[in-house]
XYZ file of N, CA and C in Angstrom:
288
model
N -3.054 7.911 -13.143
C -4.407 7.981 -13.653
C -5.284 7.026 -12.843
N -6.475 7.473 -12.487
C -7.400 6.653 -11.718
C -8.146 5.689 -12.623
N -8.311 4.469 -12.144
C -9.144 3.499 -12.858
C -10.599 3.921 -12.693
N -11.481 3.331 -13.477
C -12.896 3.671 -13.395
C -13.691 2.467 -12.922
N -14.612 2.715 -11.997
C -15.444 1.631 -11.475
C -16.601 1.354 -12.423
N -17.416 0.369 -12.084
C -18.586 0.022 -12.902
C -19.571 1.174 -13.005
N -19.590 2.048 -12.011
C -20.513 3.181 -12.025
C -19.953 4.358 -12.808
N -18.717 4.233 -13.293
C -18.112 5.310 -14.059
C -17.315 6.281 -13.206
N -17.363 6.124 -11.887
C -16.608 7.016 -11.012
C -15.181 6.490 -10.843
N -14.237 7.390 -10.576
C -12.850 6.963 -10.438
C -12.648 6.047 -9.229
N -11.742 5.082 -9.368
C -11.427 4.147 -8.299
C -10.009 4.408 -7.816
N -9.875 4.611 -6.526
C -8.564 4.819 -5.931
C -7.904 3.464 -5.696
N -6.664 3.309 -6.143
C -5.923 2.058 -5.950
C -5.056 2.207 -4.703
N -5.322 1.376 -3.712
C -4.649 1.432 -2.418
C -3.738 0.222 -2.262
N -2.508 0.462 -1.805
C -1.604 -0.649 -1.489
C -1.477 -0.751 0.027
N -1.616 -1.975 0.530
C -1.450 -2.257 1.956
C -0.260 -3.199 2.096
N 0.767 -2.746 2.833
C 1.970 -3.551 3.042
C 2.043 -3.908 4.521
N 1.927 -5.181 4.822
C 1.977 -5.629 6.216
C 2.354 -7.101 6.254
N 3.188 -7.475 7.204
C 3.580 -8.878 7.319
C 2.502 -9.725 7.986
N 1.498 -9.089 8.580
C 0.395 -9.815 9.216
C -0.705 -10.109 8.195
N -0.953 -11.384 7.978
C -2.010 -11.789 7.044
C -3.366 -11.271 7.514
N -3.594 -11.269 8.820
C -4.859 -10.791 9.385
C -5.069 -9.315 9.079
N -4.035 -8.507 9.263
C -4.134 -7.068 8.980
C -4.388 -6.842 7.492
N -3.632 -7.536 6.642
C -3.820 -7.372 5.189
C -5.239 -7.723 4.775
N -5.729 -8.868 5.230
C -7.081 -9.307 4.845
C -8.154 -8.362 5.374
N -8.007 -7.912 6.619
C -8.984 -6.993 7.204
C -9.007 -5.678 6.439
N -7.825 -5.113 6.194
C -7.744 -3.857 5.448
C -8.317 -4.019 4.048
N -7.975 -5.118 3.391
C -8.476 -5.369 2.037
C -10.001 -5.465 2.028
N -10.560 -6.195 2.965
C -12.016 -6.356 3.040
C -12.708 -5.015 3.263
N -12.216 -4.241 4.228
C -12.839 -2.956 4.548
C -12.706 -1.953 3.406
N -11.533 -1.897 2.787
C -11.323 -0.950 1.691
C -12.129 -1.322 0.451
N -12.178 -2.609 0.125
C -12.972 -3.044 -1.032
C -14.452 -2.764 -0.812
N -14.904 -2.932 0.415
C -16.309 -2.663 0.751
C -16.663 -1.201 0.469
N -15.674 -0.317 0.599
C -15.881 1.109 0.337
C -15.641 1.474 -1.129
N -15.307 0.477 -1.957
C -15.167 0.713 -3.388
C -13.751 0.939 -3.894
N -12.764 0.761 -3.033
C -11.380 0.947 -3.458
C -10.822 -0.319 -4.093
N -9.903 -0.146 -5.011
C -9.141 -1.272 -5.550
C -7.964 -1.478 -4.598
N -7.732 -2.705 -4.175
C -6.712 -2.968 -3.158
C -5.645 -3.925 -3.675
N -4.402 -3.551 -3.416
C -3.244 -4.378 -3.724
C -2.535 -4.619 -2.398
N -2.144 -5.856 -2.124
C -1.449 -6.136 -0.872
C -0.045 -6.668 -1.136
N 0.798 -6.491 -0.126
C 2.159 -7.027 -0.172
C 2.550 -7.440 1.236
N 3.300 -8.521 1.311
C 3.701 -9.103 2.592
C 4.884 -8.358 3.223
N 5.683 -7.682 2.404
C 6.827 -6.924 2.910
C 7.251 -5.888 1.875
N 8.256 -5.107 2.232
C 8.720 -4.048 1.352
C 9.259 -4.535 0.023
N 9.928 -5.681 0.025
C 10.463 -6.213 -1.229
C 9.344 -6.555 -2.211
N 8.312 -7.220 -1.715
C 7.178 -7.559 -2.583
C 6.483 -6.289 -3.060
N 6.340 -5.322 -2.170
C 5.688 -4.061 -2.531
C 6.446 -3.342 -3.635
N 7.758 -3.239 -3.486
C 8.559 -2.545 -4.492
C 8.462 -3.224 -5.848
N 8.343 -4.540 -5.852
C 8.191 -5.272 -7.110
C 6.841 -4.987 -7.766
N 5.818 -4.695 -6.964
C 4.470 -4.474 -7.491
C 4.176 -3.016 -7.837
N 4.856 -2.083 -7.197
C 4.531 -0.663 -7.354
C 4.638 -0.198 -8.800
N 5.682 -0.588 -9.503
C 5.862 -0.143 -10.895
C 4.719 -0.577 -11.790
N 4.305 -1.821 -11.647
C 3.242 -2.349 -12.505
C 1.860 -1.854 -12.102
N 1.595 -1.792 -10.805
C 0.232 -1.528 -10.331
C -0.040 -0.065 -10.001
N 0.993 0.730 -9.822
C 0.911 2.171 -9.598
C -0.199 2.576 -8.621
N -0.034 2.249 -7.345
C -1.042 2.638 -6.357
C -1.103 4.155 -6.188
N -2.265 4.642 -5.766
C -2.460 6.077 -5.555
C -2.136 6.482 -4.123
N -2.172 5.525 -3.209
C -1.797 5.742 -1.810
C -1.295 4.411 -1.258
N -0.341 4.496 -0.331
C 0.268 3.289 0.231
C 0.197 3.348 1.750
N -0.314 2.280 2.352
C -0.292 2.109 3.802
C 0.769 1.063 4.098
N 1.716 1.394 4.968
C 2.816 0.464 5.236
C 3.042 0.314 6.740
N 3.150 -0.933 7.167
C 3.467 -1.254 8.552
C 4.917 -0.863 8.823
N 5.165 -0.270 9.968
C 6.526 0.135 10.313
C 7.392 -1.069 10.662
N 6.847 -1.964 11.466
C 7.619 -3.098 11.990
C 7.410 -4.338 11.121
N 8.340 -4.567 10.197
C 8.291 -5.754 9.342
C 9.688 -6.352 9.259
N 9.776 -7.671 9.103
C 11.097 -8.281 8.917
C 11.641 -7.952 7.519
N 12.900 -8.204 7.333
C 13.610 -7.995 6.062
C 13.730 -6.521 5.709
N 12.678 -5.891 5.263
C 12.700 -4.481 4.869
C 11.572 -3.794 5.628
N 11.918 -2.982 6.636
C 10.867 -2.391 7.467
C 10.171 -1.222 6.761
N 9.168 -0.681 7.410
C 8.375 0.387 6.815
C 9.163 1.646 6.508
N 10.095 2.004 7.398
C 10.918 3.192 7.160
C 11.789 3.014 5.912
N 12.410 1.856 5.790
C 13.258 1.577 4.626
C 12.428 1.529 3.348
N 11.261 0.904 3.433
C 10.369 0.821 2.271
C 9.944 2.213 1.830
N 9.543 3.043 2.790
C 9.126 4.414 2.483
C 10.275 5.200 1.851
N 11.473 5.063 2.395
C 12.630 5.781 1.849
C 12.893 5.384 0.398
N 12.797 4.100 0.101
C 13.016 3.639 -1.275
C 11.940 4.169 -2.221
N 10.705 4.219 -1.760
C 9.616 4.760 -2.584
C 9.850 6.242 -2.841
N 10.170 6.996 -1.787
C 10.328 8.450 -1.906
C 11.595 8.847 -2.666
N 12.569 7.955 -2.732
C 13.788 8.236 -3.498
C 13.657 7.875 -4.972
N 12.526 7.305 -5.353
C 12.276 6.951 -6.747
C 11.502 8.094 -7.406
N 12.073 8.676 -8.418
C 11.467 9.821 -9.111
C 10.034 9.543 -9.570
N 9.752 8.323 -9.982
C 8.427 7.990 -10.507
C 7.356 7.865 -9.433
N 7.753 7.622 -8.187
C 6.766 7.332 -7.147
C 6.831 8.250 -5.942
N 7.727 9.229 -5.949
C 7.869 10.097 -4.774
C 6.610 10.907 -4.486
N 5.747 11.090 -5.461
C 4.504 11.848 -5.269
C 3.410 11.029 -4.578
N 3.577 9.706 -4.498
C 2.547 8.835 -3.924
C 2.557 8.987 -2.402
N 1.411 9.335 -1.798
C 1.359 9.451 -0.335
C 1.594 8.095 0.329
N 2.404 8.104 1.389
C 2.687 6.894 2.162
C 2.255 7.155 3.600
N 1.392 6.293 4.117
C 0.918 6.392 5.494
C 1.578 5.273 6.286
N 2.317 5.654 7.323
C 3.020 4.684 8.161
C 2.096 4.246 9.296
N 2.021 2.925 9.518
C 1.143 2.369 10.546
C 1.920 1.462 11.486
N 1.435 1.364 12.727
C 2.014 0.416 13.673
C 0.945 -0.020 14.662
N 0.954 -1.288 14.998
C 0.012 -1.788 15.998
C 0.690 -1.915 17.356
N 1.941 -1.511 17.431
C 2.697 -1.602 18.683
C 2.290 -0.475 19.626
N 2.016 -0.813 20.877
C 1.711 0.198 21.888
C 2.986 0.922 22.283
N 2.804 2.165 22.694
C 3.987 2.727 23.227
C 4.245 4.121 23.113
């Protein structure tokens, strides 16, 4: 279910998962400026702990992260019956 903004219109809850503080802050600033509710996580473990409570409508996840990378995080989300419907966008800043 979508939250409602002050104007009464639905608010999309976006989760940004990235080990780079700069990327998280930039994404959060830009998305909030456009009216989205933003939840951030430093890695896949933190994200998985937050997903159940915060129920994001879309997830942006960095591919290259320590501990639990983006592919592993995405697989765990998609293997969970409650969250497999949530779109996951994989991102990378690596050239190549």
